[in-house]
Every structure is written in C-alpha cells, then in structure tokens.
Coordinates of N, CA, C and O in Angstrom, one line a residue:
M1 N 4.6 -47.7 -40.4 CA 4.9 -47.8 -38.8 C 5.8 -46.5 -38.8 O 5.3 -46.0 -37.6
K2 N 6.5 -46.6 -39.0 CA 7.8 -45.6 -38.9 C 6.8 -44.0 -39.1 O 6.8 -43.2 -37.6
R3 N 6.1 -43.7 -39.4 CA 5.2 -42.5 -39.8 C 4.2 -42.6 -38.5 O 4.2 -41.3 -37.9
L4 N 3.4 -43.7 -38.3 CA 2.9 -43.7 -37.0 C 3.4 -43.4 -35.7 O 2.9 -42.7 -35.0
V5 N 4.3 -43.5 -35.5 CA 5.3 -43.9 -34.1 C 5.4 -42.2 -34.6 O 6.0 -41.7 -33.2
T6 N 6.5 -41.7 -35.5 CA 6.5 -40.2 -35.3 C 5.3 -39.5 -35.1 O 5.8 -38.4 -34.5
L7 N 4.4 -40.1 -35.9 CA 3.0 -38.6 -35.3 C 3.0 -39.1 -33.8 O 2.3 -37.9 -33.4
L8 N 2.4 -40.2 -33.9 CA 2.5 -40.5 -32.3 C 3.5 -39.5 -31.0 O 3.0 -38.8 -30.2
S9 N 4.6 -39.6 -31.3 CA 5.1 -38.8 -30.8 C 5.2 -37.3 -30.9 O 5.2 -36.8 -29.8
F10 N 5.3 -37.0 -31.6 CA 4.7 -35.2 -31.8 C 3.3 -35.1 -31.2 O 3.9 -34.0 -30.7
L11 N 2.5 -36.2 -31.3 CA 1.7 -35.1 -30.5 C 1.6 -35.6 -29.1 O 1.0 -34.6 -28.4
C12 N 2.0 -36.3 -28.4 CA 2.7 -36.4 -27.0 C 3.4 -35.9 -26.7 O 2.6 -35.2 -25.5
I13 N 4.7 -35.0 -27.6 CA 5.2 -34.2 -26.7 C 4.4 -33.0 -26.8 O 4.9 -31.7 -26.3
S14 N 3.6 -32.8 -27.9 CA 3.0 -30.8 -28.4 C 1.5 -31.0 -27.4 O 1.1 -30.0 -27.8
F15 N 1.2 -31.9 -27.0 CA -0.3 -31.9 -26.3 C -0.1 -31.3 -25.1 O -0.9 -30.1 -25.3
P16 N 0.7 -31.0 -24.4 CA 1.1 -29.8 -23.4 C 0.9 -28.3 -24.1 O 0.2 -27.6 -23.1
L17 N 1.8 -28.3 -25.1 CA 1.6 -27.2 -25.5 C 0.7 -26.3 -25.9 O 0.2 -25.0 -25.8
F18 N -0.1 -27.3 -26.7 CA -2.1 -26.8 -27.2 C -2.6 -26.6 -26.1 O -3.7 -26.1 -26.0
Y19 N -2.3 -27.4 -24.9 CA -3.8 -27.8 -24.1 C -3.8 -27.8 -23.2 O -4.2 -27.5 -21.8
I20 N -2.3 -26.8 -22.8 CA -2.6 -26.5 -20.8 C -3.0 -25.5 -20.6 O -3.5 -25.6 -19.6
D21 N -3.6 -24.8 -21.5 CA -4.7 -23.9 -20.4 C -6.0 -23.8 -21.4 O -6.7 -23.3 -21.1
G22 N -6.1 -25.1 -22.3 CA -7.6 -25.0 -23.0 C -7.7 -24.2 -24.2 O -8.7 -24.5 -24.6
T23 N -6.6 -23.5 -24.7 CA -6.7 -22.6 -25.6 C -5.3 -22.9 -26.4 O -4.7 -23.6 -26.1
N24 N -5.1 -22.3 -27.8 CA -4.1 -22.3 -28.5 C -3.6 -21.0 -28.7 O -4.4 -20.1 -27.6
A25 N -2.2 -21.0 -29.5 CA -1.8 -19.6 -29.3 C -2.5 -18.1 -29.7 O -2.5 -17.0 -29.3
N26 N -3.4 -18.9 -31.0 CA -4.0 -17.5 -31.7 C -5.6 -17.2 -30.9 O -6.4 -17.2 -31.4
Q27 N -6.2 -18.1 -30.0 CA -7.4 -17.6 -29.6 C -7.6 -17.4 -27.8 O -6.3 -17.8 -27.1
S28 N -7.8 -16.1 -27.7 CA -7.7 -16.1 -26.5 C -9.0 -16.9 -25.7 O -10.0 -17.6 -25.4
S29 N -8.4 -16.6 -24.3 CA -9.4 -17.8 -23.2 C -9.9 -16.7 -22.6 O -10.7 -17.5 -21.3
E30 N -10.4 -15.3 -22.6 CA -10.8 -14.6 -21.8 C -12.2 -14.8 -22.2 O -12.9 -14.9 -23.3
V31 N -13.3 -15.2 -21.0 CA -14.6 -15.4 -21.0 C -14.9 -14.1 -20.7 O -14.9 -13.6 -19.6
Y32 N -16.4 -13.3 -21.5 CA -16.7 -12.5 -20.7 C -17.9 -12.4 -20.2 O -18.9 -13.4 -20.7
F33 N -18.1 -12.1 -19.1 CA -19.3 -11.8 -18.5 C -19.6 -10.3 -18.0 O -19.1 -9.5 -17.9
T34 N -21.3 -10.5 -17.7 CA -21.5 -8.9 -17.6 C -21.4 -8.4 -16.3 O -21.0 -9.2 -15.3
P35 N -21.2 -7.1 -15.5 CA -20.5 -6.6 -14.4 C -22.0 -7.3 -13.7 O -21.6 -7.5 -12.6
D36 N -23.2 -7.7 -13.5 CA -24.3 -7.9 -13.0 C -23.7 -9.3 -12.7 O -24.1 -9.6 -11.5
E37 N -23.2 -9.9 -13.6 CA -23.2 -11.7 -13.4 C -21.9 -11.7 -12.3 O -22.1 -12.6 -11.4
I38 N -20.6 -11.2 -12.5 CA -19.8 -10.7 -11.4 C -20.3 -10.2 -10.5 O -19.7 -10.9 -9.3
R39 N -20.4 -9.3 -10.4 CA -21.4 -8.9 -9.0 C -22.3 -9.6 -8.0 O -22.0 -10.3 -6.8
N40 N -22.9 -10.8 -9.1 CA -23.7 -11.6 -8.3 C -22.5 -13.0 -7.6 O -23.2 -14.0 -6.7
E41 N -21.6 -13.0 -8.6 CA -20.8 -14.4 -8.2 C -20.1 -13.7 -6.9 O -19.7 -14.5 -6.1
I42 N -19.6 -12.4 -6.8 CA -18.7 -11.7 -5.7 C -19.8 -12.1 -4.3 O -19.3 -12.3 -3.3
R43 N -20.7 -11.9 -4.3 CA -22.0 -11.8 -3.3 C -22.1 -13.1 -2.8 O -21.9 -13.5 -1.7
Q44 N -22.5 -14.0 -3.8 CA -22.0 -15.4 -3.2 C -20.9 -16.0 -2.9 O -21.1 -16.8 -2.0
I45 N -19.7 -15.6 -3.5 CA -18.2 -16.0 -2.9 C -18.3 -15.5 -1.5 O -17.9 -16.3 -0.5
S46 N -18.4 -14.4 -1.5 CA -18.6 -13.5 0.1 C -19.2 -14.2 1.1 O -18.9 -13.7 2.3
S47 N -20.4 -14.7 0.4 CA -21.6 -15.1 1.4 C -20.8 -16.2 2.4 O -21.8 -16.3 3.7
Y48 N -20.2 -16.8 1.6 CA -19.4 -18.1 2.4 C -18.3 -17.7 3.4 O -17.9 -18.2 4.8
N49 N -18.4 -15.8 3.9 CA -17.2 -15.6 5.0 C -16.0 -16.2 5.0 O -15.4 -16.5 6.0
I50 N -15.3 -16.9 3.8 CA -14.1 -17.6 3.8 C -12.8 -16.3 4.0 O -12.5 -16.1 3.1
Q51 N -12.2 -16.6 5.2 CA -11.4 -15.6 5.5 C -9.9 -16.1 4.8 O -9.6 -17.3 5.1
A52 N -9.1 -15.3 4.2 CA -7.7 -15.6 3.3 C -7.1 -16.1 4.5 O -6.8 -15.3 5.6
P53 N -6.3 -17.2 4.2 CA -4.9 -17.7 5.3 C -3.5 -16.7 5.3 O -3.7 -15.7 4.1
E54 N -3.1 -16.3 6.2 CA -2.4 -15.5 6.3 C -1.2 -16.0 5.4 O -1.3 -16.8 5.9
F55 N -0.2 -15.3 5.0 CA 1.2 -15.4 4.4 C 2.1 -16.3 5.5 O 2.0 -15.7 7.0
P56 N 2.8 -17.5 5.2 CA 3.6 -17.9 6.2 C 4.8 -16.9 6.9 O 5.0 -16.4 6.0
E57 N 5.6 -17.4 7.9 CA 6.6 -16.6 8.2 C 7.7 -17.2 7.7 O 7.4 -18.1 7.1
H58 N 8.8 -16.2 7.9 CA 10.0 -16.8 7.4 C 10.3 -17.5 6.3 O 10.8 -17.9 5.3
L59 N 9.5 -16.2 4.8 CA 9.1 -16.4 3.8 C 10.4 -15.3 3.3 O 10.1 -13.7 3.9
D60 N 11.2 -15.3 1.9 CA 11.8 -14.1 1.8 C 10.7 -13.4 0.9 O 9.9 -13.4 0.0
W61 N 11.0 -11.9 0.8 CA 10.0 -10.7 0.4 C 11.3 -10.0 -0.2 O 12.3 -9.7 -0.4
F62 N 10.4 -9.0 -1.6 CA 11.0 -8.8 -2.4 C 9.9 -7.5 -2.4 O 9.5 -7.4 -2.3
N63 N 10.7 -6.0 -2.9 CA 9.9 -4.9 -3.0 C 9.3 -4.0 -2.1 O 8.3 -3.8 -1.6
T64 N 10.1 -4.9 -0.7 CA 9.6 -4.1 0.6 C 10.1 -4.6 1.7 O 11.0 -5.4 1.3
K65 N 9.8 -3.8 2.7 CA 11.3 -4.1 3.7 C 10.5 -4.8 4.8 O 11.5 -5.5 5.4
E66 N 9.1 -5.7 4.5 CA 8.4 -6.3 5.8 C 7.9 -7.2 5.4 O 7.2 -6.6 4.4
R67 N 7.4 -7.9 5.9 CA 6.4 -9.1 5.8 C 5.4 -8.8 5.6 O 5.2 -7.7 6.4
I68 N 4.5 -9.2 5.0 CA 3.0 -8.0 4.5 C 2.0 -9.2 5.1 O 1.9 -10.4 5.0
E69 N 1.3 -8.6 6.1 CA 0.2 -9.5 6.5 C -1.5 -9.0 6.2 O -1.4 -8.4 6.2
L70 N -2.1 -10.3 5.6 CA -2.9 -9.9 5.0 C -4.4 -9.6 6.0 O -5.0 -8.3 5.6
S71 N -4.2 -9.6 7.1 CA -4.9 -9.1 8.0 C -5.1 -7.1 8.5 O -5.8 -6.8 9.0
D72 N -3.6 -6.4 7.6 CA -3.1 -5.5 7.8 C -3.9 -4.8 6.9 O -3.6 -3.4 6.6
L73 N -4.4 -5.2 5.7 CA -5.0 -4.4 4.8 C -6.5 -4.5 4.8 O -7.0 -4.1 3.2
K74 N -7.2 -5.2 5.3 CA -8.7 -4.8 5.8 C -9.0 -3.3 5.7 O -8.2 -2.2 5.6
G75 N -9.7 -3.2 4.6 CA -10.6 -1.8 4.0 C -9.7 -1.6 2.3 O -10.0 -0.7 2.4
Q76 N -9.4 -2.7 2.0 CA -8.6 -2.5 0.8 C -8.6 -4.0 0.4 O -8.8 -4.7 0.7
I77 N -9.3 -3.8 -1.2 CA -9.5 -5.0 -2.3 C -7.6 -5.7 -2.5 O -7.4 -4.6 -2.1
V78 N -7.5 -6.8 -1.9 CA -6.6 -7.5 -2.2 C -6.2 -8.0 -3.3 O -7.3 -9.2 -3.4
I79 N -5.5 -7.8 -4.7 CA -5.0 -8.8 -5.7 C -4.1 -9.6 -5.3 O -2.8 -9.0 -5.4
I80 N -3.9 -11.2 -5.2 CA -2.7 -12.1 -4.8 C -2.5 -12.7 -6.2 O -3.3 -13.3 -6.8
N81 N -1.1 -12.1 -6.9 CA -1.5 -12.5 -8.4 C 0.0 -13.9 -8.1 O 1.1 -13.6 -8.0
F82 N -0.2 -15.0 -8.6 CA 0.3 -16.0 -8.3 C 1.2 -16.2 -9.7 O 0.3 -16.2 -11.1
W83 N 2.3 -16.9 -10.2 CA 3.2 -16.5 -10.9 C 4.2 -17.1 -10.9 O 5.0 -17.6 -9.9
T84 N 4.8 -17.9 -12.2 CA 6.2 -18.3 -11.8 C 6.8 -17.6 -13.2 O 6.2 -17.5 -14.4
F85 N 8.4 -17.4 -13.3 CA 8.7 -17.4 -14.3 C 9.4 -17.8 -15.4 O 10.0 -17.6 -16.2
G86 N 9.1 -18.8 -15.1 CA 9.0 -20.0 -16.2 C 8.1 -19.8 -17.7 O 8.2 -20.1 -18.6
S87 N 7.1 -19.2 -17.2 CA 6.2 -19.4 -18.2 C 6.4 -17.4 -19.1 O 6.1 -16.4 -17.9
T88 N 6.9 -16.9 -19.8 CA 7.0 -16.2 -20.4 C 5.5 -15.2 -20.7 O 5.4 -14.0 -20.4
K89 N 4.6 -16.2 -21.5 CA 3.3 -15.6 -21.5 C 3.0 -14.9 -20.1 O 2.3 -13.5 -20.2
A90 N 2.9 -15.5 -18.9 CA 2.4 -15.3 -17.7 C 3.7 -13.9 -17.3 O 3.0 -12.8 -16.4
M91 N 4.6 -13.8 -17.1 CA 5.3 -13.0 -17.5 C 5.0 -11.5 -17.7 O 5.0 -10.2 -17.3
E92 N 4.5 -11.6 -19.1 CA 4.1 -10.5 -20.3 C 3.0 -9.7 -19.5 O 3.0 -8.3 -19.6
Q93 N 2.1 -10.9 -18.7 CA 0.8 -9.9 -17.9 C 1.2 -9.2 -17.3 O 0.6 -7.9 -17.2
H94 N 2.6 -8.9 -16.4 CA 2.7 -7.8 -15.5 C 3.0 -6.5 -16.4 O 2.5 -5.5 -15.5
K95 N 2.8 -6.3 -17.4 CA 3.0 -5.1 -18.2 C 1.7 -4.7 -18.2 O 1.8 -3.4 -18.5
Q96 N 0.6 -5.4 -18.5 CA -0.8 -5.0 -18.7 C -0.8 -4.6 -17.5 O -2.8 -3.9 -17.5
L97 N -0.8 -5.2 -16.4 CA -1.1 -5.2 -15.1 C -0.7 -3.6 -14.4 O -1.1 -3.0 -13.7
K98 N 0.2 -3.0 -15.1 CA 0.8 -1.5 -14.7 C -0.2 -0.5 -14.8 O -0.5 0.3 -13.6
A99 N -1.1 -0.3 -15.7 CA -2.5 0.3 -16.0 C -3.3 0.5 -14.5 O -3.7 1.1 -14.1
I100 N -3.8 -0.8 -14.7 CA -4.4 -1.3 -13.3 C -4.1 -1.0 -12.0 O -4.6 -0.9 -11.5
K101 N -2.7 -1.0 -11.7 CA -1.9 -0.9 -10.5 C -2.2 0.4 -10.6 O -2.3 0.9 -9.8
A102 N -1.6 1.6 -11.4 CA -2.6 2.8 -11.7 C -3.4 3.4 -11.1 O -3.7 4.3 -10.2
K103 N -4.1 3.0 -11.8 CA -5.6 3.4 -11.6 C -6.1 3.1 -10.3 O -6.8 3.9 -10.0
Y104 N -5.7 1.8 -9.5 CA -6.4 1.7 -8.5 C -5.7 1.6 -7.4 O -5.8 1.1 -6.3
R105 N -4.6 2.5 -7.1 CA -3.6 2.2 -6.3 C -3.6 2.4 -5.2 O -3.0 2.1 -4.1
D106 N -5.0 3.6 -5.0 CA -5.6 4.3 -3.5 C -6.6 3.0 -3.0 O -6.9 2.8 -1.9
Q107 N -7.3 2.1 -3.8 CA -8.0 0.9 -3.4 C -7.8 -0.2 -3.4 O -8.3 -1.2 -2.7
V108 N -7.1 -1.1 -4.2 CA -6.3 -2.0 -4.2 C -5.0 -2.3 -4.3 O -4.3 -1.6 -4.4
K109 N -4.7 -3.1 -3.4 CA -3.2 -4.0 -3.0 C -2.9 -5.2 -3.9 O -3.3 -6.0 -3.6
F110 N -2.0 -4.8 -4.5 CA -1.9 -6.0 -5.3 C -0.1 -6.5 -4.7 O 0.6 -5.9 -4.3
I111 N -0.2 -8.0 -4.2 CA 0.9 -8.8 -4.2 C 1.4 -9.9 -4.5 O 0.6 -10.6 -5.4
D112 N 2.6 -10.5 -4.9 CA 3.1 -11.0 -6.1 C 3.1 -12.1 -5.2 O 4.0 -12.4 -4.3
V113 N 3.3 -13.6 -5.5 CA 3.4 -15.3 -5.5 C 4.2 -15.4 -6.2 O 4.1 -16.0 -7.2
Q114 N 5.5 -15.6 -6.1 CA 6.5 -16.3 -7.0 C 6.4 -17.6 -6.3 O 6.8 -18.1 -5.3
S115 N 5.7 -18.8 -7.2 CA 5.7 -20.2 -6.6 C 6.2 -20.9 -7.9 O 6.3 -20.8 -8.9
P116 N 7.7 -21.9 -7.2 CA 8.3 -22.2 -8.0 C 8.0 -23.1 -8.8 O 7.1 -24.0 -8.0
N117 N 8.3 -23.8 -9.9 CA 7.7 -25.0 -10.3 C 8.9 -25.6 -11.0 O 8.8 -27.0 -11.6
F118 N 9.8 -25.1 -11.0 CA 11.0 -25.7 -12.0 C 12.1 -25.4 -10.9 O 12.3 -24.1 -9.9
Y119 N 13.4 -26.4 -10.9 CA 14.4 -26.3 -10.0 C 15.0 -24.8 -9.9 O 15.8 -24.1 -9.0
N120 N 15.2 -24.6 -11.4 CA 15.9 -22.8 -11.6 C 14.7 -21.8 -11.0 O 15.3 -20.5 -10.3
N121 N 13.6 -22.2 -10.5 CA 12.5 -20.9 -9.9 C 13.0 -20.7 -8.3 O 12.4 -20.3 -7.7
L122 N 14.2 -21.7 -8.0 CA 14.5 -21.6 -6.5 C 15.6 -21.2 -5.8 O 15.6 -20.7 -4.9
D123 N 16.2 -20.2 -6.9 CA 17.4 -19.5 -6.6 C 16.7 -18.1 -6.8 O 16.2 -17.5 -7.7
R124 N 17.2 -17.6 -5.7 CA 17.2 -15.7 -5.3 C 17.0 -14.8 -6.6 O 16.4 -13.8 -6.4
N125 N 18.4 -15.1 -7.4 CA 19.2 -14.3 -7.9 C 18.2 -14.2 -9.3 O 18.2 -13.5 -9.8
N126 N 17.4 -15.3 -9.7 CA 16.4 -15.6 -10.6 C 15.6 -14.8 -11.0 O 14.8 -14.6 -11.5
I127 N 14.9 -14.9 -9.3 CA 13.2 -14.5 -9.1 C 14.2 -12.5 -9.1 O 13.3 -11.6 -9.7
Q128 N 15.2 -12.4 -8.6 CA 15.6 -10.7 -8.8 C 15.6 -10.4 -10.4 O 15.5 -9.3 -10.7
D129 N 16.2 -11.3 -10.8 CA 16.7 -10.7 -12.2 C 14.9 -11.0 -13.1 O 14.7 -10.0 -13.7
A130 N 14.2 -11.7 -13.1 CA 12.7 -11.5 -13.0 C 11.9 -10.7 -12.6 O 11.2 -9.9 -13.3
I131 N 12.1 -10.0 -11.7 CA 11.6 -8.7 -11.1 C 12.2 -7.6 -11.9 O 11.4 -6.4 -12.2
K132 N 13.6 -7.7 -11.8 CA 14.1 -6.2 -12.8 C 13.8 -6.1 -14.2 O 13.4 -5.1 -14.7
K133 N 13.8 -7.6 -14.7 CA 13.1 -7.4 -16.6 C 12.1 -7.0 -16.6 O 12.0 -6.7 -17.7
Y134 N 11.2 -7.7 -15.5 CA 9.6 -7.1 -15.9 C 9.0 -6.2 -15.4 O 7.6 -5.4 -14.8
K135 N 10.0 -5.4 -14.5 CA 9.7 -3.7 -13.9 C 8.6 -4.4 -12.8 O 7.8 -3.6 -12.9
I136 N 8.4 -5.4 -12.1 CA 7.7 -5.6 -11.1 C 8.1 -4.3 -9.7 O 8.7 -4.7 -9.4
D137 N 6.9 -3.8 -9.8 CA 7.2 -3.0 -8.6 C 6.4 -3.2 -7.0 O 6.4 -2.7 -6.1
T138 N 5.3 -4.0 -7.4 CA 4.6 -4.9 -6.4 C 5.7 -5.5 -5.5 O 6.0 -6.1 -5.9
P139 N 5.0 -5.8 -3.9 CA 5.7 -6.7 -3.0 C 5.7 -8.0 -3.5 O 4.7 -8.8 -4.1
V140 N 6.9 -8.7 -3.6 CA 6.8 -10.3 -4.1 C 7.3 -11.1 -3.1 O 8.5 -10.8 -2.4
V141 N 6.4 -12.0 -3.2 CA 6.6 -13.0 -1.6 C 7.2 -14.1 -2.3 O 6.8 -14.8 -3.2
F142 N 8.2 -14.9 -2.1 CA 8.8 -16.2 -2.7 C 8.3 -17.4 -1.7 O 8.9 -17.7 -0.6
D143 N 7.6 -18.1 -2.8 CA 6.8 -19.3 -1.7 C 7.6 -20.5 -2.2 O 7.1 -21.6 -2.8
R144 N 8.8 -20.1 -1.4 CA 9.9 -21.8 -1.7 C 9.4 -23.1 -2.0 O 9.7 -24.3 -2.6
D145 N 8.5 -23.1 -0.8 CA 7.9 -24.7 -0.8 C 6.6 -24.2 -1.2 O 5.8 -25.7 -0.7
N146 N 6.2 -24.0 -1.5 CA 4.6 -24.0 -2.4 C 3.7 -23.6 -0.9 O 2.3 -24.4 -1.5
R147 N 3.7 -23.1 -0.1 CA 2.6 -23.4 1.2 C 1.7 -22.4 0.9 O 0.9 -22.6 1.3
I148 N 1.9 -21.0 0.1 CA 0.7 -20.5 -0.2 C -0.1 -20.9 -1.3 O -1.0 -21.0 -1.2
R149 N 0.6 -21.0 -2.1 CA 0.2 -21.6 -3.7 C -0.9 -22.8 -2.6 O -2.5 -23.0 -3.4
Q150 N -0.7 -23.8 -1.6 CA -1.2 -24.7 -1.4 C -2.6 -24.2 -0.7 O -3.6 -24.3 -0.6
A151 N -2.1 -23.4 0.3 CA -3.1 -23.0 1.4 C -4.1 -21.9 0.6 O -5.7 -22.1 0.7
F152 N -4.0 -21.6 -0.5 CA -5.1 -20.4 -1.8 C -5.7 -21.7 -2.9 O -5.8 -21.2 -3.6
N153 N -4.8 -23.0 -2.8 CA -5.5 -24.1 -3.9 C -5.2 -23.0 -5.5 O -6.1 -23.1 -6.0
V154 N -4.2 -23.1 -5.7 CA -3.5 -22.7 -6.8 C -2.9 -24.0 -7.8 O -2.4 -24.4 -7.3
H155 N -3.4 -24.2 -8.4 CA -3.0 -25.3 -9.4 C -2.4 -24.8 -10.3 O -1.9 -25.5 -11.1
H156 N -2.5 -23.2 -11.2 CA -2.0 -22.9 -12.5 C -1.6 -21.9 -12.3 O -1.6 -20.9 -11.6
Y157 N -0.9 -21.2 -13.2 CA -0.1 -19.9 -13.5 C -0.3 -19.6 -14.6 O -0.4 -20.1 -15.9
P158 N -0.7 -18.1 -14.8 CA -0.8 -17.2 -13.4 C -2.2 -17.2 -13.0 O -3.1 -18.2 -13.5
T159 N -2.9 -17.1 -11.6 CA -3.7 -17.0 -10.9 C -4.1 -15.9 -10.2 O -3.0 -15.5 -9.8
F160 N -5.6 -15.1 -10.6 CA -5.5 -13.9 -9.4 C -6.5 -14.5 -8.3 O -7.4 -15.2 -9.0
V161 N -6.5 -14.3 -7.0 CA -6.8 -14.6 -6.1 C -7.7 -13.1 -5.4 O -6.6 -12.6 -5.2
I162 N -9.0 -12.7 -5.7 CA -9.6 -11.3 -5.5 C -9.5 -11.5 -3.5 O -10.8 -12.6 -3.6
L163 N -9.4 -10.5 -2.8 CA -10.1 -10.5 -2.0 C -10.9 -9.5 -1.5 O -10.6 -8.0 -2.4
N164 N -12.1 -9.0 -1.0 CA -12.8 -8.4 -0.2 C -12.0 -6.9 0.6 O -11.0 -7.8 1.1
K165 N -12.9 -6.6 0.7 CA -12.6 -5.4 1.9 C -12.3 -5.9 3.1 O -11.5 -4.9 4.1
Q166 N -12.8 -7.2 3.3 CA -13.3 -7.5 5.0 C -12.0 -8.7 4.9 O -12.0 -9.4 5.8
G167 N -11.3 -9.1 3.7 CA -10.1 -9.7 3.8 C -10.5 -11.7 3.4 O -10.3 -12.7 3.7
Q168 N -11.8 -11.4 2.8 CA -12.3 -12.8 1.9 C -12.5 -12.8 1.0 O -11.9 -12.2 0.5
Y169 N -12.5 -14.1 0.0 CA -12.2 -14.9 -0.8 C -13.8 -13.8 -1.4 O -14.6 -14.1 -1.2
A170 N -13.3 -13.1 -2.6 CA -14.3 -12.7 -3.4 C -14.3 -13.2 -4.9 O -15.0 -13.1 -5.6
G171 N -13.3 -13.8 -5.3 CA -12.9 -14.1 -6.7 C -11.7 -14.8 -6.8 O -10.6 -14.8 -5.9
Y172 N -11.6 -15.7 -8.0 CA -10.9 -16.4 -8.3 C -10.5 -16.9 -10.0 O -11.2 -16.7 -10.6
L173 N -9.1 -16.0 -10.4 CA -9.1 -15.9 -12.0 C -7.9 -16.9 -12.4 O -6.5 -16.2 -12.0
S174 N -8.0 -17.5 -13.2 CA -7.1 -18.6 -13.7 C -6.8 -18.8 -14.9 O -7.7 -18.7 -15.8
G175 N -5.3 -18.4 -15.6 CA -5.2 -18.4 -17.0 C -4.7 -17.4 -17.2 O -4.6 -16.3 -16.8
L176 N -4.1 -17.2 -18.4 CA -3.5 -16.1 -19.6 C -5.1 -15.5 -19.8 O -6.2 -15.8 -19.7
D177 N -5.1 -13.9 -20.1 CA -5.6 -13.2 -21.1 C -6.9 -12.7 -19.9 O -8.3 -12.4 -20.6
K178 N -6.9 -12.4 -18.7 CA -7.5 -12.3 -17.6 C -7.8 -10.8 -17.3 O -8.4 -10.6 -16.0
I179 N -7.2 -10.0 -17.6 CA -6.9 -8.7 -17.2 C -7.9 -7.8 -17.4 O -8.4 -6.9 -16.1
R180 N -8.8 -7.6 -18.5 CA -10.0 -6.9 -18.2 C -10.9 -7.8 -17.4 O -11.5 -6.6 -17.0
L181 N -11.1 -8.7 -17.5 CA -11.8 -9.8 -16.5 C -11.4 -9.2 -15.2 O -12.4 -8.7 -14.1
L182 N -10.3 -8.8 -14.5 CA -9.8 -8.7 -13.5 C -10.3 -7.1 -13.2 O -10.9 -6.5 -12.0
E183 N -9.9 -6.2 -14.0 CA -10.6 -5.0 -13.7 C -12.3 -5.2 -13.6 O -12.8 -4.2 -12.7
T184 N -12.9 -5.6 -14.4 CA -14.3 -6.0 -14.0 C -15.1 -6.5 -12.7 O -15.7 -5.8 -11.5
Y185 N -13.4 -7.2 -12.0 CA -14.3 -7.7 -10.7 C -13.7 -6.7 -9.7 O -14.7 -6.7 -8.7
I186 N -12.9 -5.7 -9.9 CA -12.5 -4.6 -8.6 C -13.4 -3.8 -9.1 O -14.0 -3.0 -8.0
N187 N -14.2 -3.2 -10.3 CA -15.2 -2.2 -10.0 C -16.3 -2.9 -9.6 O -16.9 -2.4 -8.9
S188 N -16.5 -4.1 -9.9 CA -17.3 -4.5 -9.0 C -17.8 -4.6 -7.8 O -18.4 -4.3 -6.9
I189 N -16.6 -5.1 -7.2 CA -16.4 -5.2 -5.6 C -16.6 -3.3 -4.9 O -17.0 -3.5 -4.3
L190 N -15.8 -2.5 -5.9 CA -16.0 -1.2 -5.8 C -17.5 -0.5 -5.5 O -17.9 0.0 -4.8
S191 N -18.6 -1.4 -6.4 CA -19.2 -0.8 -6.5 C -20.5 -1.4 -5.4 O -21.7 -0.9 -5.4
L192 N -20.1 -2.9 -4.8 CA -20.8 -3.4 -4.0 C -21.2 -2.3 -2.6 O -20.4 -1.8 -2.1

C-alpha cells in the first residue's frame, strides 16, 4: 500500500513536468508544415480582418523610450513574443531568436510581452535582470495585470502572435521549438 501511495504521489507531482506542453524533454514539439500550407493558413486567418488590439496605456516598457502603438507599425510584420522568465527553456529561446531578428530587422518588428505567472515575476528588478541575462534587445512591455495576454488570448508561454503588415492577426504559435516555424511564417507573409 505504501508503494502505491508513493507511486501515485510521484505521478501527481511529475505530471505537469512531462505534459505541460504535450512533449517530454527529449522530444521536439515542432510540427513541420509546407510553405504552401502556411501561406494558405495565413490567407485564411487574414481574411477575417481581425485587427490586433492596442497595448493598454500606463504600462512599464523596457528597451524603448516610449510606449509602442501597434497602429504605428502598419507596413511591417509584427511578432509579439509572450514569455515569462519563470521558464528557463522559454527564456533560452531568446538566444535562438537573435539570428531571425538580425535577418529580418528591416521587415519585422519584434515586441516582447513579459506576463507574470508567479509573484516574483511582478518585480521590475527581476524583469530587468532577465532582460540583461538573456540579452534581450527588443522592446519589452511589462503586462503586470495580464491585460495584454488576455486581449490576445494567450494561455501558454512562450507564444508568438504574428501580425501581418495591416496589423491583423496572421498566425499564432504556442510552445517551445517554434523558431524555424516562425521563420517560415515570416517568409510566407513576405511572399504574399
């Protein structure tokens, strides 16, 4: 009986570790799509003409002198990267993004949204430390009350929300290991 209780306790504790994003640590969660499939998806999503909501006023911004308004970015593809520094794997993804940011710097605007999921994520100093540690150089907005996360219907970290050049939804990628797929989305929007 004691072994059964121990086994059940282990499974209850470890369940979130193994299944939080549907994969285990040794398995990639990336799904491969052809560029044609992605272009068709982008066309379908864009056909709904759903304009992205503006960021709320009076939020703290890092790596920029002023608040960014999405309406000012029309004509550029916008990638909004939702993250929380509580996830080391999600934060490591910033290193992988550097090459894409450099490659598309004239065509794509990256904006990071730090949404807290634990109490220590509410401390500005901790956010600044994470920005330094992971060398994040893009504008970061501190979504203290999760209003941006809710407005964009984001439920998991990390998540990329992709906006087309008209400021409308064009894609949504959630989970780890989506960097190559993100680049395919960018190239597909550029080719439309």
